[in-house]
Every structure is written in C-alpha cells, then in structure tokens.
C-alpha cells in the first residue's frame, strides 16, 4: 500500500509542477497594482502622483520566458495628496481626463537575461497618441501566494519618458522638464 501511495503522491507533485510550468493567464491584484509618475518641480522638489485604478491582463510562460501585458490606467484615479494639483492634472493642460480617460500600455514581449526579467518593451497610449516605451524591470518574482491559493507573479518596472512625445507640452517653454519617471507596480494571480 505504501509504495502505491508514495507513487501517487509523486505523480501528483509532478503534475502540479508541470501545470505551473505551462503558459498561463494571470489576473491583476488590484491591491498591489498601480502606476506612478515623478517630475522635477523647479529644481526644488519632485511632484509625484499615483494612479490606483489599473486593469488589464497578463500572460506568462516561465519555461519559454515569454509573455504579454495589457494594462489600462484610469486617469481620474490620480492622487497626489493635493486636491488642487489633482484637479490640474486632470485638466486639458495635462492629462485632459474628460477627453482621454484612459492610458494604456501594451506589450507582446518580455526580455530575459538568463532567468532574470530585465525589460518589457511595449506601446504607451496617452492623450490619444501611441509611442514606444520600454519598462525596465527593477525586480520580478513568482511565488506561491497563500492568500490567493495560487501562484502570484509581481514586479516593479520603470521608464523615463519625454512627455512632449504625447503632446503634453504644458510649461515646457517656461523651463518645466520634459522628462518624467513613470513606474508600474504589478502583481497578478495565476488563473
């Protein structure tokens, strides 16, 4: 009896391991997924804000080291800690949220160096324009998540962009920087 039980347990573990190695879809965890930006403010400080409403899909194949990302950011979910600044961010001067309520980042490629994810090249749509952006992976890891009772994969990604490529030119002629650091913190559960 014991040899059969141990054989069954061994096969079950192999089956679970094989299932984890197959390509899979992942659902974003809203509690651990958001986007931020930071821009210099007159050389005196850095203005930062966070977008809390991010939706989309993630596909990941750990064996092939391949995957895809499709993220939607609701512009109206911006929060800087200052009501006045938030209102200005939503205005036509900057994000023009009434006309362009959503930003989108789409990637069909994950770039690995050995087993380490290093970047996610894709396309960012902002203010109705789409331009290439490569998110650098600051960290990335998959692990068994006890709360969700499945595998979770997550990471922090960042890029520095020139906002004028999307037509966000507010105060550039007065010396306000064009460069903006954007980050995406993403966690997703295997489905």
Short mmCIF file of N, CA and C in Angstrom, two decimals:
data_model
loop_
_atom_site.label_atom_id
_atom_site.label_comp_id
_atom_site.label_asym_id
_atom_site.label_seq_id
_atom_site.Cartn_x
_atom_site.Cartn_y
_atom_site.Cartn_z
N UNK A 1 0.82 -1.19 0.00
CA UNK A 1 0.00 0.00 0.00
C UNK A 1 0.86 1.26 0.00
N UNK A 2 1.88 1.29 0.85
CA UNK A 2 2.70 2.49 0.94
C UNK A 2 3.40 2.81 -0.38
N UNK A 3 3.97 1.83 -1.11
CA UNK A 3 4.60 2.17 -2.38
C UNK A 3 3.62 2.82 -3.34
N UNK A 4 2.37 2.34 -3.37
CA UNK A 4 1.38 2.94 -4.28
C UNK A 4 1.05 4.37 -3.85
N UNK A 5 0.90 4.62 -2.54
CA UNK A 5 0.59 5.96 -2.05
C UNK A 5 1.74 6.92 -2.38
N UNK A 6 2.97 6.48 -2.16
CA UNK A 6 4.10 7.37 -2.45
C UNK A 6 4.23 7.60 -3.96
N UNK A 7 3.93 6.59 -4.77
CA UNK A 7 3.96 6.76 -6.22
C UNK A 7 2.89 7.75 -6.65
N UNK A 8 1.67 7.62 -6.08
CA UNK A 8 0.59 8.54 -6.38
C UNK A 8 0.96 9.97 -5.99
N UNK A 9 1.51 10.15 -4.79
CA UNK A 9 1.90 11.49 -4.33
C UNK A 9 2.98 12.08 -5.23
N UNK A 10 3.93 11.25 -5.63
CA UNK A 10 4.99 11.72 -6.51
C UNK A 10 4.44 12.17 -7.86
N UNK A 11 3.51 11.38 -8.41
CA UNK A 11 2.90 11.76 -9.69
C UNK A 11 2.07 13.04 -9.55
N UNK A 12 1.38 13.17 -8.43
CA UNK A 12 0.58 14.37 -8.21
C UNK A 12 1.47 15.61 -8.14
N UNK A 13 2.61 15.51 -7.46
CA UNK A 13 3.54 16.64 -7.37
C UNK A 13 4.11 16.97 -8.75
N UNK A 14 4.43 15.95 -9.53
CA UNK A 14 4.93 16.20 -10.89
C UNK A 14 3.87 16.89 -11.74
N UNK A 15 2.62 16.48 -11.59
CA UNK A 15 1.53 17.08 -12.35
C UNK A 15 1.35 18.55 -11.97
N UNK A 16 1.44 18.85 -10.68
CA UNK A 16 1.32 20.24 -10.22
C UNK A 16 2.48 21.06 -10.77
N UNK A 17 3.68 20.52 -10.69
CA UNK A 17 4.86 21.22 -11.21
C UNK A 17 4.75 21.46 -12.69
N UNK A 18 4.26 20.48 -13.44
CA UNK A 18 4.10 20.64 -14.89
C UNK A 18 3.05 21.70 -15.19
N UNK A 19 1.98 21.72 -14.42
CA UNK A 19 0.93 22.72 -14.64
C UNK A 19 1.47 24.12 -14.40
N UNK A 20 2.34 24.30 -13.39
CA UNK A 20 2.90 25.61 -13.11
C UNK A 20 3.86 26.05 -14.21
N UNK A 21 4.43 25.11 -14.96
CA UNK A 21 5.41 25.45 -15.99
C UNK A 21 4.75 25.80 -17.33
N UNK A 22 3.46 25.60 -17.47
CA UNK A 22 2.76 25.89 -18.72
C UNK A 22 2.43 27.37 -18.81
N UNK A 23 2.24 27.88 -20.04
CA UNK A 23 1.79 29.26 -20.19
C UNK A 23 0.45 29.45 -19.47
N UNK A 24 0.28 30.61 -18.85
CA UNK A 24 -0.95 30.83 -18.09
C UNK A 24 -1.36 32.29 -18.15
N UNK A 25 -2.64 32.51 -17.89
CA UNK A 25 -3.16 33.86 -17.74
C UNK A 25 -3.17 34.20 -16.27
N UNK A 26 -2.96 35.46 -15.99
CA UNK A 26 -2.91 35.96 -14.62
C UNK A 26 -3.88 37.13 -14.49
N UNK A 27 -4.58 37.18 -13.37
CA UNK A 27 -5.49 38.29 -13.09
C UNK A 27 -4.79 39.29 -12.17
N UNK A 28 -4.89 40.57 -12.52
CA UNK A 28 -4.24 41.60 -11.71
C UNK A 28 -4.85 41.65 -10.31
N UNK A 29 -3.99 41.82 -9.32
CA UNK A 29 -4.42 42.03 -7.94
C UNK A 29 -4.53 43.54 -7.73
N UNK A 30 -5.75 44.03 -7.64
CA UNK A 30 -5.98 45.47 -7.52
C UNK A 30 -5.32 46.08 -6.29
N UNK A 31 -5.12 45.29 -5.24
CA UNK A 31 -4.49 45.80 -4.02
C UNK A 31 -3.00 46.03 -4.17
N UNK A 32 -2.39 45.42 -5.17
CA UNK A 32 -0.94 45.52 -5.34
C UNK A 32 -0.53 45.95 -6.74
N UNK A 33 -1.43 46.61 -7.46
CA UNK A 33 -1.13 47.07 -8.81
C UNK A 33 -1.51 48.54 -8.94
N UNK A 34 -0.53 49.35 -9.34
CA UNK A 34 -0.78 50.78 -9.54
C UNK A 34 0.35 51.36 -10.39
N UNK A 35 0.16 52.59 -10.84
CA UNK A 35 1.16 53.29 -11.63
C UNK A 35 1.45 54.63 -10.97
N UNK A 36 2.68 55.11 -11.13
CA UNK A 36 3.06 56.40 -10.56
C UNK A 36 3.86 57.21 -11.58
N UNK A 37 3.98 58.49 -11.29
CA UNK A 37 4.91 59.31 -12.06
C UNK A 37 5.59 60.29 -11.11
N UNK A 38 6.76 60.77 -11.54
CA UNK A 38 7.51 61.78 -10.79
C UNK A 38 8.15 62.73 -11.80
N UNK A 39 8.02 64.04 -11.52
CA UNK A 39 8.62 65.06 -12.39
C UNK A 39 9.21 66.17 -11.52
N UNK A 40 10.37 66.64 -11.93
CA UNK A 40 11.05 67.71 -11.19
C UNK A 40 10.15 68.96 -11.14
N UNK A 41 10.17 69.65 -10.01
CA UNK A 41 9.37 70.86 -9.82
C UNK A 41 10.30 72.02 -9.49
N UNK A 42 10.73 72.71 -10.53
CA UNK A 42 11.57 73.90 -10.39
C UNK A 42 12.90 73.65 -9.70
N UNK A 43 13.39 72.43 -9.75
CA UNK A 43 14.66 72.11 -9.11
C UNK A 43 14.61 72.14 -7.60
N UNK A 44 13.42 72.36 -7.04
CA UNK A 44 13.28 72.47 -5.59
C UNK A 44 12.71 71.20 -4.97
N UNK A 45 11.88 70.51 -5.70
CA UNK A 45 11.25 69.30 -5.19
C UNK A 45 10.85 68.42 -6.37
N UNK A 46 10.20 67.32 -6.08
CA UNK A 46 9.70 66.42 -7.11
C UNK A 46 8.21 66.25 -6.90
N UNK A 47 7.43 66.52 -7.95
CA UNK A 47 5.99 66.26 -7.89
C UNK A 47 5.76 64.79 -8.21
N UNK A 48 5.00 64.13 -7.36
CA UNK A 48 4.68 62.71 -7.55
C UNK A 48 3.17 62.51 -7.46
N UNK A 49 2.70 61.50 -8.18
CA UNK A 49 1.29 61.13 -8.08
C UNK A 49 1.15 59.66 -8.43
N UNK A 50 0.02 59.11 -8.01
CA UNK A 50 -0.23 57.68 -8.19
C UNK A 50 -1.60 57.49 -8.82
N UNK A 51 -1.69 56.50 -9.72
CA UNK A 51 -2.96 56.10 -10.32
C UNK A 51 -3.33 54.75 -9.73
N UNK A 52 -4.44 54.70 -9.01
CA UNK A 52 -4.80 53.48 -8.28
C UNK A 52 -5.66 52.51 -9.08
N UNK A 53 -6.33 52.97 -10.12
CA UNK A 53 -7.21 52.08 -10.88
C UNK A 53 -6.50 51.60 -12.15
N UNK A 54 -5.96 50.38 -12.05
CA UNK A 54 -5.27 49.76 -13.18
C UNK A 54 -5.94 48.41 -13.42
N UNK A 55 -6.32 48.16 -14.66
CA UNK A 55 -6.94 46.89 -15.04
C UNK A 55 -6.19 46.34 -16.24
N UNK A 56 -6.49 45.11 -16.59
CA UNK A 56 -5.87 44.54 -17.77
C UNK A 56 -5.61 43.06 -17.64
N UNK A 57 -4.70 42.58 -18.47
CA UNK A 57 -4.41 41.15 -18.49
C UNK A 57 -2.91 40.91 -18.57
N UNK A 58 -2.52 39.75 -18.05
CA UNK A 58 -1.12 39.32 -18.08
C UNK A 58 -1.09 37.87 -18.54
N UNK A 59 -0.19 37.57 -19.46
CA UNK A 59 0.04 36.20 -19.88
C UNK A 59 1.52 35.93 -19.67
N UNK A 60 1.86 34.77 -19.09
CA UNK A 60 3.25 34.48 -18.77
C UNK A 60 3.54 33.00 -18.95
N UNK A 61 4.65 32.72 -19.62
CA UNK A 61 5.14 31.36 -19.81
C UNK A 61 6.55 31.31 -19.23
N UNK A 62 6.70 30.78 -18.01
CA UNK A 62 8.01 30.80 -17.36
C UNK A 62 9.06 29.92 -18.06
N UNK A 63 8.64 28.87 -18.72
CA UNK A 63 9.58 27.99 -19.40
C UNK A 63 10.13 28.65 -20.66
N UNK A 64 9.24 29.21 -21.47
CA UNK A 64 9.66 29.87 -22.71
C UNK A 64 10.20 31.28 -22.44
N UNK A 65 10.02 31.74 -21.20
CA UNK A 65 10.38 33.11 -20.84
C UNK A 65 9.74 34.10 -21.82
N UNK A 66 8.43 33.99 -21.89
CA UNK A 66 7.66 34.81 -22.81
C UNK A 66 6.38 35.26 -22.13
N UNK A 67 5.77 36.27 -22.69
CA UNK A 67 4.51 36.72 -22.12
C UNK A 67 4.01 37.98 -22.78
N UNK A 68 2.93 38.50 -22.23
CA UNK A 68 2.30 39.71 -22.76
C UNK A 68 1.64 40.46 -21.61
N UNK A 69 1.51 41.75 -21.81
CA UNK A 69 0.94 42.63 -20.80
C UNK A 69 0.02 43.62 -21.50
N UNK A 70 -1.16 43.84 -20.95
CA UNK A 70 -2.09 44.82 -21.48
C UNK A 70 -2.71 45.53 -20.28
N UNK A 71 -2.27 46.76 -20.03
CA UNK A 71 -2.70 47.50 -18.85
C UNK A 71 -3.47 48.75 -19.23
N UNK A 72 -4.58 48.99 -18.53
CA UNK A 72 -5.38 50.19 -18.68
C UNK A 72 -5.32 50.97 -17.37
N UNK A 73 -5.01 52.23 -17.46
CA UNK A 73 -4.93 53.10 -16.27
C UNK A 73 -6.04 54.14 -16.39
N UNK A 74 -6.89 54.21 -15.37
CA UNK A 74 -7.95 55.22 -15.35
C UNK A 74 -7.35 56.54 -14.84
N UNK A 75 -7.31 57.54 -15.70
CA UNK A 75 -6.67 58.80 -15.38
C UNK A 75 -7.32 59.46 -14.16
N UNK A 76 -8.63 59.36 -14.03
CA UNK A 76 -9.34 60.01 -12.92
C UNK A 76 -8.97 59.43 -11.56
N UNK A 77 -8.25 58.30 -11.53
CA UNK A 77 -7.85 57.70 -10.25
C UNK A 77 -6.56 58.31 -9.70
N UNK A 78 -6.09 59.40 -10.31
CA UNK A 78 -4.84 60.02 -9.88
C UNK A 78 -4.98 60.60 -8.47
N UNK A 79 -3.91 60.46 -7.69
CA UNK A 79 -3.88 61.02 -6.33
C UNK A 79 -2.46 61.50 -6.03
N UNK A 80 -2.33 62.79 -5.76
CA UNK A 80 -1.03 63.37 -5.45
C UNK A 80 -0.91 63.79 -4.00
N UNK A 81 -2.03 63.81 -3.28
CA UNK A 81 -2.04 64.34 -1.92
C UNK A 81 -2.49 65.79 -1.87
N UNK A 82 -2.69 66.40 -3.03
CA UNK A 82 -3.14 67.78 -3.11
C UNK A 82 -4.34 67.85 -4.05
N UNK A 83 -5.49 68.22 -3.51
CA UNK A 83 -6.71 68.28 -4.33
C UNK A 83 -6.53 69.23 -5.51
N UNK A 84 -5.92 70.39 -5.28
CA UNK A 84 -5.71 71.36 -6.34
C UNK A 84 -4.82 70.81 -7.44
N UNK A 85 -3.74 70.12 -7.06
CA UNK A 85 -2.84 69.54 -8.05
C UNK A 85 -3.55 68.43 -8.83
N UNK A 86 -4.31 67.61 -8.12
CA UNK A 86 -5.06 66.54 -8.80
C UNK A 86 -6.01 67.13 -9.85
N UNK A 87 -6.72 68.21 -9.49
CA UNK A 87 -7.63 68.84 -10.44
C UNK A 87 -6.88 69.38 -11.65
N UNK A 88 -5.70 69.96 -11.40
CA UNK A 88 -4.91 70.47 -12.52
C UNK A 88 -4.39 69.33 -13.39
N UNK A 89 -3.98 68.23 -12.78
CA UNK A 89 -3.52 67.07 -13.56
C UNK A 89 -4.61 66.57 -14.50
N UNK A 90 -5.87 66.62 -14.05
CA UNK A 90 -6.98 66.12 -14.86
C UNK A 90 -7.43 67.11 -15.94
N UNK A 91 -6.95 68.33 -15.86
CA UNK A 91 -7.38 69.38 -16.79
C UNK A 91 -6.77 69.21 -18.17
N UNK A 92 -7.29 69.98 -19.16
CA UNK A 92 -6.72 69.93 -20.51
C UNK A 92 -5.24 70.32 -20.58
N UNK A 93 -4.72 71.04 -19.57
CA UNK A 93 -3.29 71.39 -19.56
C UNK A 93 -2.40 70.15 -19.54
N UNK A 94 -2.87 69.10 -18.88
CA UNK A 94 -2.01 67.93 -18.67
C UNK A 94 -2.67 66.65 -19.20
N UNK A 95 -3.35 65.87 -18.36
CA UNK A 95 -3.88 64.58 -18.81
C UNK A 95 -5.21 64.67 -19.58
N UNK A 96 -5.90 65.80 -19.49
CA UNK A 96 -7.16 66.01 -20.21
C UNK A 96 -8.10 64.80 -20.05
N UNK A 97 -8.38 64.49 -18.77
CA UNK A 97 -9.12 63.27 -18.43
C UNK A 97 -10.52 63.20 -19.04
N UNK A 98 -11.17 64.34 -19.25
CA UNK A 98 -12.52 64.31 -19.84
C UNK A 98 -12.46 63.79 -21.27
N UNK A 99 -11.42 64.14 -22.01
CA UNK A 99 -11.29 63.71 -23.40
C UNK A 99 -10.57 62.38 -23.52
N UNK A 100 -9.60 62.13 -22.63
CA UNK A 100 -8.78 60.90 -22.69
C UNK A 100 -8.79 60.23 -21.30
N UNK A 101 -9.86 59.54 -20.95
CA UNK A 101 -10.00 58.99 -19.60
C UNK A 101 -9.07 57.82 -19.28
N UNK A 102 -8.45 57.24 -20.30
CA UNK A 102 -7.66 56.03 -20.08
C UNK A 102 -6.29 56.14 -20.75
N UNK A 103 -5.27 55.67 -20.04
CA UNK A 103 -3.95 55.44 -20.63
C UNK A 103 -3.83 53.94 -20.80
N UNK A 104 -3.01 53.50 -21.77
CA UNK A 104 -2.87 52.07 -22.00
C UNK A 104 -1.42 51.72 -22.33
N UNK A 105 -0.93 50.64 -21.73
CA UNK A 105 0.38 50.10 -22.08
C UNK A 105 0.19 48.66 -22.55
N UNK A 106 0.72 48.36 -23.76
CA UNK A 106 0.58 47.03 -24.35
C UNK A 106 1.95 46.51 -24.72
N UNK A 107 2.23 45.27 -24.32
CA UNK A 107 3.49 44.63 -24.69
C UNK A 107 3.22 43.19 -25.07
N UNK A 108 3.89 42.73 -26.10
CA UNK A 108 3.80 41.33 -26.52
C UNK A 108 5.13 40.62 -26.30
N UNK A 109 6.02 41.21 -25.51
CA UNK A 109 7.35 40.63 -25.34
C UNK A 109 7.89 40.90 -23.94
N UNK A 110 8.48 39.89 -23.35
CA UNK A 110 9.24 40.03 -22.12
C UNK A 110 10.68 39.68 -22.46
N UNK A 111 11.63 40.48 -22.03
CA UNK A 111 13.03 40.25 -22.35
C UNK A 111 13.75 39.76 -21.09
N UNK A 112 14.37 38.59 -21.23
CA UNK A 112 15.09 37.98 -20.11
C UNK A 112 16.59 37.98 -20.36
N UNK A 113 17.36 38.05 -19.29
CA UNK A 113 18.80 37.80 -19.32
C UNK A 113 18.98 36.57 -18.44
N UNK A 114 19.12 35.41 -19.09
CA UNK A 114 19.10 34.16 -18.33
C UNK A 114 17.72 33.96 -17.75
N UNK A 115 17.64 33.84 -16.43
CA UNK A 115 16.34 33.66 -15.78
C UNK A 115 15.76 34.95 -15.22
N UNK A 116 16.47 36.05 -15.42
CA UNK A 116 16.05 37.33 -14.85
C UNK A 116 15.33 38.18 -15.89
N UNK A 117 14.09 38.60 -15.58
CA UNK A 117 13.36 39.51 -16.45
C UNK A 117 14.03 40.88 -16.36
N UNK A 118 14.41 41.45 -17.51
CA UNK A 118 15.12 42.72 -17.50
C UNK A 118 14.31 43.88 -18.08
N UNK A 119 13.43 43.60 -19.06
CA UNK A 119 12.65 44.70 -19.60
C UNK A 119 11.40 44.20 -20.32
N UNK A 120 10.47 45.16 -20.47
CA UNK A 120 9.20 44.89 -21.13
C UNK A 120 8.99 46.00 -22.16
N UNK A 121 9.36 45.75 -23.42
CA UNK A 121 9.13 46.76 -24.45
C UNK A 121 7.67 46.76 -24.88
N UNK A 122 7.12 47.94 -25.09
CA UNK A 122 5.72 48.00 -25.49
C UNK A 122 5.36 49.35 -26.07
N UNK A 123 4.05 49.61 -26.09
CA UNK A 123 3.50 50.84 -26.63
C UNK A 123 2.63 51.50 -25.56
N UNK A 124 2.88 52.79 -25.32
CA UNK A 124 2.10 53.55 -24.36
C UNK A 124 1.19 54.51 -25.12
N UNK A 125 -0.11 54.43 -24.84
CA UNK A 125 -1.07 55.36 -25.43
C UNK A 125 -1.49 56.35 -24.35
N UNK A 126 -1.27 57.62 -24.65
CA UNK A 126 -1.55 58.72 -23.73
C UNK A 126 -2.00 59.91 -24.57
N UNK A 127 -3.05 60.58 -24.16
CA UNK A 127 -3.57 61.73 -24.88
C UNK A 127 -3.84 61.41 -26.36
N UNK A 128 -4.27 60.19 -26.62
CA UNK A 128 -4.64 59.78 -27.96
C UNK A 128 -3.47 59.46 -28.88
N UNK A 129 -2.26 59.48 -28.36
CA UNK A 129 -1.07 59.16 -29.16
C UNK A 129 -0.41 57.91 -28.61
N UNK A 130 0.16 57.12 -29.50
CA UNK A 130 0.84 55.88 -29.10
C UNK A 130 2.31 55.98 -29.49
N UNK A 131 3.17 55.74 -28.51
CA UNK A 131 4.63 55.79 -28.71
C UNK A 131 5.27 54.59 -28.01
N UNK A 132 6.43 54.15 -28.51
CA UNK A 132 7.12 53.03 -27.84
C UNK A 132 7.71 53.46 -26.50
N UNK A 133 7.60 52.55 -25.53
CA UNK A 133 8.20 52.73 -24.21
C UNK A 133 8.70 51.37 -23.75
N UNK A 134 9.90 51.35 -23.19
CA UNK A 134 10.42 50.11 -22.61
C UNK A 134 10.50 50.26 -21.11
N UNK A 135 9.75 49.42 -20.41
CA UNK A 135 9.79 49.39 -18.95
C UNK A 135 10.94 48.50 -18.51
N UNK A 136 11.85 49.05 -17.71
CA UNK A 136 12.95 48.26 -17.15
C UNK A 136 12.45 47.57 -15.88
N UNK A 137 12.78 46.31 -15.75
CA UNK A 137 12.35 45.55 -14.56
C UNK A 137 13.34 45.81 -13.43
N UNK A 138 12.89 46.48 -12.38
CA UNK A 138 13.73 46.68 -11.20
C UNK A 138 13.76 45.42 -10.35
N UNK A 139 12.66 44.70 -10.35
CA UNK A 139 12.59 43.39 -9.70
C UNK A 139 11.38 42.66 -10.24
N UNK A 140 11.44 41.33 -10.17
CA UNK A 140 10.34 40.49 -10.65
C UNK A 140 10.50 39.11 -10.01
N UNK A 141 9.39 38.53 -9.59
CA UNK A 141 9.44 37.21 -8.97
C UNK A 141 8.06 36.58 -8.99
N UNK A 142 8.03 35.26 -9.13
CA UNK A 142 6.80 34.48 -8.97
C UNK A 142 6.95 33.65 -7.70
N UNK A 143 5.84 33.48 -6.98
CA UNK A 143 5.89 32.76 -5.71
C UNK A 143 4.51 32.20 -5.39
N UNK A 144 4.45 31.16 -4.54
CA UNK A 144 3.14 30.65 -4.12
C UNK A 144 2.49 31.62 -3.12
N UNK A 145 1.31 32.12 -3.45
CA UNK A 145 0.63 33.08 -2.60
C UNK A 145 -0.42 32.36 -1.76
N UNK A 146 -0.21 32.34 -0.47
CA UNK A 146 -1.11 31.60 0.44
C UNK A 146 -2.50 32.22 0.49
N UNK A 147 -2.58 33.54 0.41
CA UNK A 147 -3.89 34.21 0.49
C UNK A 147 -4.75 33.86 -0.73
N UNK A 148 -4.14 33.89 -1.92
CA UNK A 148 -4.89 33.62 -3.15
C UNK A 148 -4.94 32.13 -3.47
N UNK A 149 -4.14 31.33 -2.78
CA UNK A 149 -4.07 29.88 -3.00
C UNK A 149 -3.69 29.54 -4.44
N UNK A 150 -2.78 30.32 -4.99
CA UNK A 150 -2.26 30.09 -6.33
C UNK A 150 -0.92 30.81 -6.46
N UNK A 151 -0.30 30.68 -7.61
CA UNK A 151 0.95 31.37 -7.85
C UNK A 151 0.68 32.85 -8.12
N UNK A 152 1.52 33.71 -7.58
CA UNK A 152 1.48 35.14 -7.88
C UNK A 152 2.80 35.53 -8.53
N UNK A 153 2.72 36.41 -9.49
CA UNK A 153 3.92 36.98 -10.10
C UNK A 153 3.80 38.49 -9.98
N UNK A 154 4.90 39.12 -9.64
CA UNK A 154 4.85 40.57 -9.49
C UNK A 154 6.20 41.21 -9.67
N UNK A 155 6.15 42.51 -9.88
CA UNK A 155 7.40 43.23 -10.03
C UNK A 155 7.20 44.73 -10.07
N UNK A 156 8.33 45.42 -10.05
CA UNK A 156 8.37 46.86 -10.20
C UNK A 156 9.09 47.18 -11.50
N UNK A 157 8.51 48.07 -12.27
CA UNK A 157 9.03 48.42 -13.59
C UNK A 157 9.06 49.93 -13.72
N UNK A 158 10.07 50.46 -14.45
CA UNK A 158 10.13 51.91 -14.61
C UNK A 158 10.72 52.30 -15.95
N UNK A 159 10.42 53.53 -16.34
CA UNK A 159 10.96 54.13 -17.56
C UNK A 159 11.01 55.63 -17.37
N UNK A 160 11.87 56.28 -18.11
CA UNK A 160 11.90 57.74 -18.16
C UNK A 160 11.45 58.12 -19.57
N UNK A 161 10.40 58.94 -19.63
CA UNK A 161 9.83 59.31 -20.93
C UNK A 161 9.93 60.82 -21.14
N UNK A 162 9.82 61.24 -22.39
CA UNK A 162 9.70 62.63 -22.78
C UNK A 162 8.23 62.89 -23.02
N UNK A 163 7.57 63.58 -22.12
CA UNK A 163 6.12 63.77 -22.19
C UNK A 163 5.67 64.49 -23.46
N UNK A 164 6.56 65.28 -24.07
CA UNK A 164 6.18 66.02 -25.27
C UNK A 164 5.93 65.09 -26.46
N UNK A 165 6.42 63.84 -26.40
CA UNK A 165 6.13 62.89 -27.48
C UNK A 165 4.64 62.57 -27.56
N UNK A 166 3.93 62.80 -26.47
CA UNK A 166 2.49 62.57 -26.43
C UNK A 166 1.71 63.89 -26.49
N UNK A 167 2.42 64.99 -26.72
CA UNK A 167 1.76 66.28 -26.81
C UNK A 167 1.48 66.94 -25.48
N UNK A 168 2.09 66.45 -24.39
CA UNK A 168 1.92 67.07 -23.08
C UNK A 168 3.03 68.12 -22.91
N UNK A 169 2.74 69.32 -23.41
CA UNK A 169 3.75 70.37 -23.51
C UNK A 169 3.63 71.46 -22.45
N UNK A 170 2.75 71.28 -21.49
CA UNK A 170 2.48 72.33 -20.51
C UNK A 170 3.76 72.83 -19.83
N UNK A 171 4.00 74.15 -19.97
CA UNK A 171 5.11 74.89 -19.36
C UNK A 171 6.51 74.45 -19.79
N UNK A 172 6.62 73.64 -20.83
CA UNK A 172 7.94 73.27 -21.34
C UNK A 172 8.67 74.51 -21.83
N UNK A 173 7.91 75.42 -22.47
CA UNK A 173 8.52 76.66 -22.98
C UNK A 173 8.97 77.59 -21.86
N UNK A 174 8.53 77.33 -20.62
CA UNK A 174 8.93 78.13 -19.45
C UNK A 174 10.01 77.42 -18.62
N UNK A 175 10.49 76.29 -19.14
CA UNK A 175 11.59 75.60 -18.46
C UNK A 175 11.19 74.39 -17.63
N UNK A 176 9.89 74.06 -17.59
CA UNK A 176 9.49 72.86 -16.86
C UNK A 176 10.02 71.63 -17.61
N UNK A 177 10.58 70.65 -16.91
CA UNK A 177 11.19 69.50 -17.59
C UNK A 177 10.21 68.71 -18.45
N UNK A 178 10.77 68.15 -19.52
CA UNK A 178 10.01 67.25 -20.38
C UNK A 178 10.06 65.82 -19.86
N UNK A 179 11.12 65.49 -19.14
CA UNK A 179 11.31 64.10 -18.71
C UNK A 179 10.50 63.78 -17.46
N UNK A 180 9.88 62.62 -17.51
CA UNK A 180 9.04 62.14 -16.41
C UNK A 180 9.42 60.68 -16.14
N UNK A 181 9.60 60.35 -14.86
CA UNK A 181 9.85 58.96 -14.48
C UNK A 181 8.50 58.31 -14.20
N UNK A 182 8.21 57.23 -14.92
CA UNK A 182 6.97 56.50 -14.68
C UNK A 182 7.32 55.13 -14.11
N UNK A 183 6.46 54.63 -13.26
CA UNK A 183 6.65 53.29 -12.70
C UNK A 183 5.34 52.53 -12.74
N UNK A 184 5.47 51.23 -12.80
CA UNK A 184 4.31 50.33 -12.72
C UNK A 184 4.64 49.26 -11.70
N UNK A 185 3.83 49.15 -10.69
CA UNK A 185 3.96 48.08 -9.70
C UNK A 185 2.82 47.13 -9.99
N UNK A 186 3.18 45.88 -10.31
CA UNK A 186 2.19 44.92 -10.79
C UNK A 186 2.29 43.62 -9.99
N UNK A 187 1.15 43.11 -9.58
CA UNK A 187 1.07 41.76 -9.03
C UNK A 187 -0.16 41.10 -9.62
N UNK A 188 -0.01 39.84 -9.99
CA UNK A 188 -1.11 39.14 -10.65
C UNK A 188 -1.15 37.69 -10.20
N UNK A 189 -2.35 37.14 -10.14
CA UNK A 189 -2.57 35.77 -9.69
C UNK A 189 -2.84 34.85 -10.88
N UNK A 190 -2.18 33.70 -10.87
CA UNK A 190 -2.39 32.70 -11.91
C UNK A 190 -3.83 32.20 -11.87
N UNK A 191 -4.45 32.12 -13.05
CA UNK A 191 -5.84 31.68 -13.15
C UNK A 191 -5.91 30.21 -13.50
#
